[in-house]
Structure formats: structure tokens, C-alpha cells
């Protein structure tokens, strides 16, 4: 089974103390992944649930809960700002 | 697609010179250059660090550029955006538009900057003697972006990031 | 006063590069470059000729620049305007503004271009195979300028040239 | 007595066929100058009275009629357009 990857961006990296993490096997849904990360690190869990934080699955924004497949790359994105 | 996302420093003057060269049909060219400041809100900044999410950041900016190209009657657009470490005084972003009439060129650059400020997938950290600070869009940035939703209300779906903007900021 | 009225060609890229250099306090720089087109309204243009009225043109533009500097929170402004014979593809005008926040820079350049288009003391003739044509401000130019009268209606006296603009054009 | 000068700008130059002209002695007022130029060249006179044409005395815009002094420079300016 192909490993899944979790990617944190921006301030989430500082909060968690990591940038990328492999998950084998991955949770079945985005909600389950949030629960898993939150149970391990409640402060990160709170940050992930914070306003403006979005999730992307395989580099496409995910709205609400979605199913995850082995090999997926899941990213958590705080509010974005370029320029 | 004239979009470049790069870590290398760039020279805004040279970009404008290259973009303007040989244009016999454009009446006007508008450019915006965003520069890293040496202080924000009274706190010194020694380094700005922009994170990008490779494979996600580039297509998002290409979609913005294509949107601006379709909305405004511009002949050409260029967006160059740096990420990685950026020193004060260095350029972060350069946007240019060429159009037959100046209004379209102003609008396209203004619109693209508003979208980049509120929706471009970058995450900014300012480093300085007072510590590190993550910078997120300011209330005026969301308000600037909302101008375009009003102007194009019947053809635009809400932008992803303004959906999730704090209620007290996006008003 | 950063205003230059000159017959020599200029390089917009170099002007932007020089204007941007060493700015540690400006967040944003907006520039506009106006370029001589090789055709207008379907008629080829082989040469554009701008007459100036020396001793009258420069102070008028300096007054516009000072007005823009006072109205908008800009850190610096530059206006370079050519006169004499100008070939298609060459720059006619360059305006740049540096400001802490981009809105002020956009507004200052936009405002200056609207004033230059309707009030700058130049008289333009297009030469081409179909003959010579004198070019005067178009209705959209007067309408663009009026946006600022509305925005600043309680502090601005009517501009000299819109006083005398044709009634059916200035609407 | 110092000579006065009349300057035409833009399309007025093409209409009149001249750009600058000395006047000695000058008329006493701007209105008298317009009458003089118009009597010599009715087509120019009509153009000077056209909408949007302004007059400047010594490089300052003049509104309505004004007195002229010897040595004054009077310019007639069609609608201006830079950029």
C-alpha cells in the first residue's frame, strides 16, 4: 500500500514542529486525519480547526469532509497571502 | 501563460523593459512592483521568508492570470513572484499589463494584486530582532478584493479564501 | 520636483529600475508607460508630434505632480514626458509612484494620467499615409478625470480645461 | 515700446499658417487682439472662438477679457492632451 503524506504550510509548521509526515496506513477520511493529528497534538489540532485554515488533497482544495485514498497528499493551508 | 514563480531575485526595471519592448499596438503599460520593507508596524524586519507549496502555488497563480486576461481587455499580462528568503529592498512580486486603453491595464494589475494579496498560496514570515511573525492578509486586503466581487457579482463565484476569511475582517 | 519634460527618448525599464532602487520603506511601486501606437482607429501612424509651450507646459505638470503628492499618501512620484517627434513603439510618458500601501500608489498614478490626458499642455498630431490628424482628449478621458472631481468634490476647484470642455463630451 | 508676441499652439498653427508673430503696438485688450486677428483671418478668428480654446497671457491662463501691456506674450491654446 502506497504511503500517504501530510504537508503543513506556514505557521502550522512552527506549531507542529514538522513540515511533512508519512502516514501508513492513512485514515479513511479527512475528518479522521484531523482527529488523528489532534489526538497526538491538541495544539496543532486546534490550529487546524482555526478560521481560515483550508485543506488540499492532491493539491486541490477540499471542501468539507472527503474520503482519502492510499498515496494521497493532504496539505493544511493557513490563510494565504502573496504580493 | 506569462507566470513565473521563482526563488531567484529579479530586476523590476529589466522586466518592464522586456515587457514593453516592441509593443506597437499597446497604448499603455501598467506595472506593480511589491518590495520587501525593512520594517512593518514599527518593528524592524531583517528577512522575509515566503513559503510556497510547489505544484499548488503555480497553478493557482496561473488561474488568476487567466481570469484577469479574460475579464479585462488586455493584450498581455506578466506575473513574476518570488518565494524563499527575501531581503528588505528586494522585489517580491512584479505584475504588468499591456492594453490599448489605460483603464484596462490599470484594472488588470489592480485586480491581480488584490487576488495575489488574499489568495496566492504563499505564507510569509517576517524575521527581525523582535522575533518572527507570520503575516496573513489584512482587513484592507479582503476589502480591496471585495470590490471586484461587487463589480462582477453576476459572473464570479466567491473566492475560496474569502469564504473562509474571518467574519470581522472580511465585513 | 520629480518632473522632466524632454525631447530625448527614454527607457521606461531604466526609469523604473532607478526609481525603485534602494527603497526600503515603500511597499509598492506603480508605473504607467504610455507608448506611441502604430495605428489609431484603423489608420496607420508613422510619426507622432507633440508640441509643448515652453515655460507654460513644465509648471503645469509640476503643479499636477505637487497636487497628486499632496492628495495621496505617496512617498515619491516621478513624471517624465516627451515632446517633439515620437516614433511608434517609443514611450511618450512615464509616471511612477512609491507608497507604503499599494492603493495610494495606484491612485496617484491613475489620477496623474487622467490629468495629463485632459490638462497637460501638449498638442498632438499624428502623421500617416492618410494625412495628419490633431488629437484632442476623447470623451472617456474627460469622464475619467471627472471621477476625481466627484471623489474630492469639496476640496477641488474645477480644472481649467474641463471648464471649457465641449458640453456634449464632458457630460 | 517693447513688442508684444502672439503664439499659436496645436491645430491653430496649421489653420493660421504661422506659429509666432510680433505685434507693435499691441491691442489694449485680449478681446481687441481677437478682433484684430479675426479681421485679418476670419477662419483663424472662428477657430480662436471655438470651444475649448483658451488664452494665456505671459504663460498664465486668462479668463474672460483682460488688459494687455506692451511686451506681453499672448498664446492661444486648443484643448490640451498629454500622455
Coordinates of C-alpha atoms in Angstrom, one line a residue, chain C residues 142-143 146 162-171, chain D residues 51-52:
Chain C
X142 CA -12.9 63.7 -19.6
X143 CA -15.1 61.1 -17.9
X146 CA -14.4 63.6 -13.6
X162 CA -12.8 70.8 -18.2
X163 CA -14.4 74.2 -17.7
X164 CA -14.1 74.8 -21.4
X165 CA -14.6 71.2 -22.5
X166 CA -17.3 70.7 -25.1
X167 CA -20.6 70.2 -23.2
X168 CA -21.5 67.1 -25.1
X169 CA -18.2 65.5 -24.3
X170 CA -17.7 66.4 -20.7
X171 CA -21.2 65.4 -19.8
Chain D
X51 CA -15.0 75.6 -27.8
X52 CA -12.1 74.6 -25.6

